[in-house]
Structures are given as structure tokens and as C-alpha cells.
Tab-separated table of C-alpha atoms and ligand atoms in Angstrom:
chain	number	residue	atom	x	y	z
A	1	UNK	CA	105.185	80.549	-121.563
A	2	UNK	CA	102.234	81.425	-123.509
A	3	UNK	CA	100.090	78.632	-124.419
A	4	UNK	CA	97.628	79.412	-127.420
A	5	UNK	CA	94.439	77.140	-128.358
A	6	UNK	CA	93.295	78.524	-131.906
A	7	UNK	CA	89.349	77.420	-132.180
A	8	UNK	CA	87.558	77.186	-134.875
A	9	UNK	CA	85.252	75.015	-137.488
A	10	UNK	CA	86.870	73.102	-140.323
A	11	UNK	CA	87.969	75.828	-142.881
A	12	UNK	CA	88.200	78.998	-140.601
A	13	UNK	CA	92.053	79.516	-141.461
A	14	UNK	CA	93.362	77.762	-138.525
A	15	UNK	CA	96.567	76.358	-140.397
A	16	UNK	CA	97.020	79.211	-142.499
A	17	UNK	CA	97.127	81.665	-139.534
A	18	UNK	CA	98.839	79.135	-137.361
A	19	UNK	CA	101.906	79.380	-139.879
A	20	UNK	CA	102.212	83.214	-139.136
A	21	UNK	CA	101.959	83.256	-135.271
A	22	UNK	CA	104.085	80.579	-134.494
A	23	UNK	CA	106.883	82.572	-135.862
A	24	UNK	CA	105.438	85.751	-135.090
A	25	UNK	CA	105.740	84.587	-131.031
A	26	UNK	CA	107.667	81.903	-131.448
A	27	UNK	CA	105.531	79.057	-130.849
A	28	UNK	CA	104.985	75.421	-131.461
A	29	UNK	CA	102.726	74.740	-133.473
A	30	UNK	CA	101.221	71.358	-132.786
A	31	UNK	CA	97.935	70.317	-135.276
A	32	UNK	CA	96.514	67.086	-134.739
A	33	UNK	CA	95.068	67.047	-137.969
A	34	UNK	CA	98.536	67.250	-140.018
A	35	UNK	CA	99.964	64.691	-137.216
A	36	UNK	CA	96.974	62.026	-137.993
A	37	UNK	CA	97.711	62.789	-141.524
A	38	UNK	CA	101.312	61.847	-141.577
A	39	UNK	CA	100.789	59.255	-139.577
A	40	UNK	CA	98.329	57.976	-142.436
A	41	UNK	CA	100.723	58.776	-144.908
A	42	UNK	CA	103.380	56.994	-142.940
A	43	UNK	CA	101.074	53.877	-142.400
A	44	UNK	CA	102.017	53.743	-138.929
A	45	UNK	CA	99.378	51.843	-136.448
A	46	UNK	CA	98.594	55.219	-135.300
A	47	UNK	CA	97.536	56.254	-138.602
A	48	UNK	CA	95.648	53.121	-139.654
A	49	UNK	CA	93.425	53.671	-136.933
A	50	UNK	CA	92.991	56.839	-137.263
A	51	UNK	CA	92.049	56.830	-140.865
A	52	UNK	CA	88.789	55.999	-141.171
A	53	UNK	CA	87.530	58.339	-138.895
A	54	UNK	CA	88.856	60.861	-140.107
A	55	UNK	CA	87.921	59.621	-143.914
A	56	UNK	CA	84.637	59.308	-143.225
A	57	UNK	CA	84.710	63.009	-141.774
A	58	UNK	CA	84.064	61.908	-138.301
A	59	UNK	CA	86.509	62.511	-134.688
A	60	UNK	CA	89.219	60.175	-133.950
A	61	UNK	CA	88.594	58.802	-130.530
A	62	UNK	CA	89.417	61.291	-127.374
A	63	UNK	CA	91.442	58.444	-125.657
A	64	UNK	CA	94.291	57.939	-129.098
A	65	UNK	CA	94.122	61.772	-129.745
A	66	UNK	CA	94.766	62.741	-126.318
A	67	UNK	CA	97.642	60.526	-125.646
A	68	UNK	CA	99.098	61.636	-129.279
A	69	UNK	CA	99.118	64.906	-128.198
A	70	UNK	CA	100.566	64.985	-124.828
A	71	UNK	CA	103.679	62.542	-126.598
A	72	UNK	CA	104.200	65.548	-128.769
A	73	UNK	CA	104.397	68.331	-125.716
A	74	UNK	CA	106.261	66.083	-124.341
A	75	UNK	CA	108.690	65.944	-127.576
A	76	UNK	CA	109.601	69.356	-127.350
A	77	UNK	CA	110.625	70.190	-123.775
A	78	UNK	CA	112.540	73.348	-124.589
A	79	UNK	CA	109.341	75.239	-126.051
A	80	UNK	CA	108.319	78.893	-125.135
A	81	UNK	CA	104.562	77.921	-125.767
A	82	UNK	CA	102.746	76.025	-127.764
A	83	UNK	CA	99.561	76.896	-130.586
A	84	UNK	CA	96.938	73.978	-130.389
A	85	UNK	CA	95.178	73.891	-133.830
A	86	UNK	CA	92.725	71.682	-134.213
A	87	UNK	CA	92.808	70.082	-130.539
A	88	UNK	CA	91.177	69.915	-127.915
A	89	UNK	CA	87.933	69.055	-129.907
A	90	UNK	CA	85.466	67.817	-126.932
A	91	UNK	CA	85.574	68.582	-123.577
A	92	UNK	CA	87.210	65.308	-122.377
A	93	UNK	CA	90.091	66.566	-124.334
A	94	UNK	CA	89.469	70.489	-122.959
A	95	UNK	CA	89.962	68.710	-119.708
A	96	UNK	CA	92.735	66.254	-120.483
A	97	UNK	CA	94.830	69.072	-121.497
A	98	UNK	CA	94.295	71.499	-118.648
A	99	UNK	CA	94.966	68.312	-116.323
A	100	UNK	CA	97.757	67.282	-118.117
A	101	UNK	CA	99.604	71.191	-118.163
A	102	UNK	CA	98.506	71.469	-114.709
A	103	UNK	CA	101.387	68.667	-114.065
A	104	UNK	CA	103.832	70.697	-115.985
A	105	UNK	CA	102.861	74.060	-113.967
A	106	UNK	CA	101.285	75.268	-117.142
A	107	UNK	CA	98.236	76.322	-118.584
A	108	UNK	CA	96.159	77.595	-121.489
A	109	UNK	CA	96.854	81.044	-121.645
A	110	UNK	CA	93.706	82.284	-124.403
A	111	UNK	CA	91.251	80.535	-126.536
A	112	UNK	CA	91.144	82.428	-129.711
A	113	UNK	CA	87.866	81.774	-132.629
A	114	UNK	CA	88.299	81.952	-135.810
A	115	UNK	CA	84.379	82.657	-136.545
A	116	UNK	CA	82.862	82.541	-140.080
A	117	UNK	CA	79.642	81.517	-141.703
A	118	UNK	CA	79.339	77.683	-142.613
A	119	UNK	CA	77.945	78.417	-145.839
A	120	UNK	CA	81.361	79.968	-146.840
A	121	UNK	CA	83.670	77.549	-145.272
A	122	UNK	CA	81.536	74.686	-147.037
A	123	UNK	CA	82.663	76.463	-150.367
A	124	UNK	CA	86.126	76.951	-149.023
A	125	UNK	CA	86.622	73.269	-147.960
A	126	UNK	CA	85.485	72.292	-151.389
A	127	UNK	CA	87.519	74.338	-153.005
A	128	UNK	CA	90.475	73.393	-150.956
A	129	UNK	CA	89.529	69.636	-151.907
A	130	UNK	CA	90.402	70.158	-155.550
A	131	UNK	CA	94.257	70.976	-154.730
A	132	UNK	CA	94.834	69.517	-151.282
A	133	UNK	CA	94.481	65.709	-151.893
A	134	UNK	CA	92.390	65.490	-148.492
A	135	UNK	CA	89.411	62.981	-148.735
A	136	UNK	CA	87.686	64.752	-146.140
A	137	UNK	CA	87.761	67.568	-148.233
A	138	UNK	CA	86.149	66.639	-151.223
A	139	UNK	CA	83.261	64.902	-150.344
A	140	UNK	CA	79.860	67.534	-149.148
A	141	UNK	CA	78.248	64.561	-146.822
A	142	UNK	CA	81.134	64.189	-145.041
A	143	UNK	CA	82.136	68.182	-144.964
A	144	UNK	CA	78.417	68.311	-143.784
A	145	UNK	CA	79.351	65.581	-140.576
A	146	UNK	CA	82.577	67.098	-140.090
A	147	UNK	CA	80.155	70.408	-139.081
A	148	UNK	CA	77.826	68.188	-137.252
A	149	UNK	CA	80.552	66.849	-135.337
A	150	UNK	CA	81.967	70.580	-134.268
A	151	UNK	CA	78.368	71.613	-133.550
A	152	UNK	CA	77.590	68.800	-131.296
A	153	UNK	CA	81.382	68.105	-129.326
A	154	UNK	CA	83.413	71.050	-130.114
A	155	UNK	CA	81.079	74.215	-129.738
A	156	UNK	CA	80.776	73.539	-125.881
A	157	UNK	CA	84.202	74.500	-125.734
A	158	UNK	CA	83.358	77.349	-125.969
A	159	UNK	CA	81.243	78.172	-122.750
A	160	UNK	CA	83.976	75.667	-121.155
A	161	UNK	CA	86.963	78.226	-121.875
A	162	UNK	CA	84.374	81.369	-121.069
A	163	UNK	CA	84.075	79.863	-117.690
A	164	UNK	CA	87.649	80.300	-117.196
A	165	UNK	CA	87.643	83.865	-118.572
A	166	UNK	CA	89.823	82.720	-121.783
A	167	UNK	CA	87.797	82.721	-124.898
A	168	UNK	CA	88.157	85.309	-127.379
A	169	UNK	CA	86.554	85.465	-131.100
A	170	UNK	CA	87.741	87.589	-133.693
A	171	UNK	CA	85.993	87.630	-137.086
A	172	UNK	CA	87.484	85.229	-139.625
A	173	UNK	CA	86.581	86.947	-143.171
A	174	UNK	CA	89.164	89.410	-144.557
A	175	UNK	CA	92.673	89.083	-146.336
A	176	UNK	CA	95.210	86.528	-144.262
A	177	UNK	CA	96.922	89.628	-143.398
A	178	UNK	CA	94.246	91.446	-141.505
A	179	UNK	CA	93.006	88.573	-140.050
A	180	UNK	CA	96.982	87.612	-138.882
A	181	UNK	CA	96.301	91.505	-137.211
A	182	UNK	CA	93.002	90.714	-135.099
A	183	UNK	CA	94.696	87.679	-133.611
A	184	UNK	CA	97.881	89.173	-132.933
A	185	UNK	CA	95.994	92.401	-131.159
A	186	UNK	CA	94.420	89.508	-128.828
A	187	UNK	CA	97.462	88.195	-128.210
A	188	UNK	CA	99.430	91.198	-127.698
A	189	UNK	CA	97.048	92.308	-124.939
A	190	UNK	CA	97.070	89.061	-122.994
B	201	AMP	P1	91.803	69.021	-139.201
B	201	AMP	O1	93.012	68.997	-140.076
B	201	AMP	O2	92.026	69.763	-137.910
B	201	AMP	O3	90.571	69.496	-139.933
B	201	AMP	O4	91.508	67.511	-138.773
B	201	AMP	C1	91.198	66.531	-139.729
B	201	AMP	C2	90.551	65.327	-139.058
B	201	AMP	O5	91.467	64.758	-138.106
B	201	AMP	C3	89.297	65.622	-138.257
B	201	AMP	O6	88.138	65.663	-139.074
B	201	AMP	C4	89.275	64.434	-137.288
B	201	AMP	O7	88.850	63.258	-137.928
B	201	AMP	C5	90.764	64.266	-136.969
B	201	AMP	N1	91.146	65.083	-135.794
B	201	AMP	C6	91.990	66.155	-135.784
B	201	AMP	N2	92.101	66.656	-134.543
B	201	AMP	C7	91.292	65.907	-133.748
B	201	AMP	C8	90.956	65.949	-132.373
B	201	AMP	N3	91.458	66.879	-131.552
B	201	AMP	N4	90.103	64.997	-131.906
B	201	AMP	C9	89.592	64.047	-132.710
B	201	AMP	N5	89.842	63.978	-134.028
B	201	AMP	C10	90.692	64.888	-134.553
């Protein structure tokens, strides 16, 4: 089983590249972002609590989002591997999720960054705000916290996954396709 975390700030291409590998090594592909937004969109208590954190660009609390996402491993028993997109975000959630694999006789198998200058993903996010419908998108102030909060409780994931010898960064500019190719040549030489 090969268990991917894909890491990076809002706009880096996560979801876009996270559609490709999952086929490409035929993993689930679990995003806490699009399960707080259906959720939302399905006005379920999950989702009504969720949504104004994640309206006013802010995290959802590590407690809700941690027990959200080990229901949805859970879900899918007969998964080769999953892709984490967009979790864990702090390192109470880093550390939730090793604990809770651990119990399965699993574990993270790579940490892989999406890097990319904030100035461009700002522009990105805004420009993705005019088609995607996302609040959180739209709005620079709350772009602008959205960074603030990856700077101050997702970045140390970083040295927290180096410590374990599983963080890799690839450069995030480039076509989809090439940038598809620099993940899969990480992954390929696990
Ligand atoms: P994303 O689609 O990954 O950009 O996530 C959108 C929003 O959902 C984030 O700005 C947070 O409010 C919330 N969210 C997604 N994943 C997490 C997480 N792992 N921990 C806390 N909040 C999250």
C-alpha cells in the first residue's frame, strides 16, 4: 500500500494533480476540502459547522477534521493507498494520522510539495474565484488568512515529515503535464 500526502499552499495544483495520480497508481483520493464542501452543500451538521471557518478563510477545528477523515479511510477498506490532499494541515493532525495508520499497520509512505510563489497562487486563487463559486476564493483578505494560516500551522509539517525522512518538493510552475511528470518520478522511485 502506498500512502501519498500531497502538500502544498492553497492554489499549488493539489486537486488538479490529485485527479491524475489517483488513476495513474490507483489511489484514493481523499480531500478534506471537497468533503467539507459537500457537506456544506448538503447542509449536513458536519457542514454547518464547518462553514464558517472555512468562509471566513480560516481551519476547521483539528478535533471535527480529524475524525472526518479517519470515517472516510475507514469507508473504503479495500483501497491500495490513499492521496491526502489538503490534510493533515497542523501537526496534531500530522500526528493523528500516523497514530491512527499505525493501528491499521500502515503508514505515510512520501510527503510530496507542490512549491510555488504566493504572489502567483494569490492571482491563481482569484482567478479560480470567478468560475469556481468558492467564497474562499474570491475574497483577497481572506485568500491573505488562508496563507497566514498555512504559514503559521501547516509549514511545520514540513520539518515534521523531514524528520521521518519523507518530504519531497518538486517545483509547482509548468504545464499540468510536466508537473503530473515531477511527481510521478518521486513516486516511481519510492
Ligand atoms: P481546500 O479545498 O483544501 O483549500 O480547503 C478549503 C478549506 O477547508 C480550508 O481553507 C479550511 O477551512 C478547510 N479545510 C480543509 N482541509 C482542512 C484540514 N485538514 N484542517 C482544517 N481545515 C481544513
Amino acid at each position: 500500500m502506498i500512502n501519498i500526502v500531497l502538500f502544498g499552499k492553497p492554489g499549488a495544483g493539489k486537486g488538479t494533480q490529485a485527479e491524475f495520480l489517483k488513476e495513474k497508481y490507483n489511489l484514493t483520493h481523499l480531500s478534506t476540502g471537497d468533503i467539507f464542501r459537500f457537506n456544506i452543500k448538503n447542509e449536513t451538521e458536519l457542514g454547518k459547522l464547518a462553514k464558517t471557518y472555512i468562509d471566513n478563510g480560516g481551519l476547521v477545528p483539528d478535533e471535527v477534521t480529524i475524525q472526518m477523515l479517519q470515517s472516510e479511510v475507514d469507508n473504503n477498506p479495500d483501497s491500495a493507498g490513499f492521496l491526502f490532499d489538503g490534510f493533515p494541515r497542523t501537526i496534531a493532525q500530522a500526528q493523528a494520522l500516523d497514530a491512527f495508520l499505525t493501528t491499521k499497520n500502515e503508514k505515510i509512505t512520501a510527503t510530496i510539495a507542490l512549491e510555488a510563489d504566493d504572489e502567483i497562487l494569490v492571482a491563481r486563487l482569484l482567478e479560480r474565484g470567478k468560475t469556481s463559486g468558492r467564497s474562499d476564493d474570491q475574497d483577497e483578505e481572506k485568500i491573505r488568512n488562508r496563507y497566514q494560516e498555512y504559514n503559521e500551522k501547516t509549514a511545520p509539517l514540513m520539518d515534521y515529515y523531514s524528520a521521518q525522512n519523507k518530504f519531497y518538493a518538486v517545483n509547482g510552475i509548468g504545464s499540468i503535464a510536466e508537473i503530473t511528470e515531477r511527481l510521478s518520478s518521486v513516486i516511481d522511485n519510492l
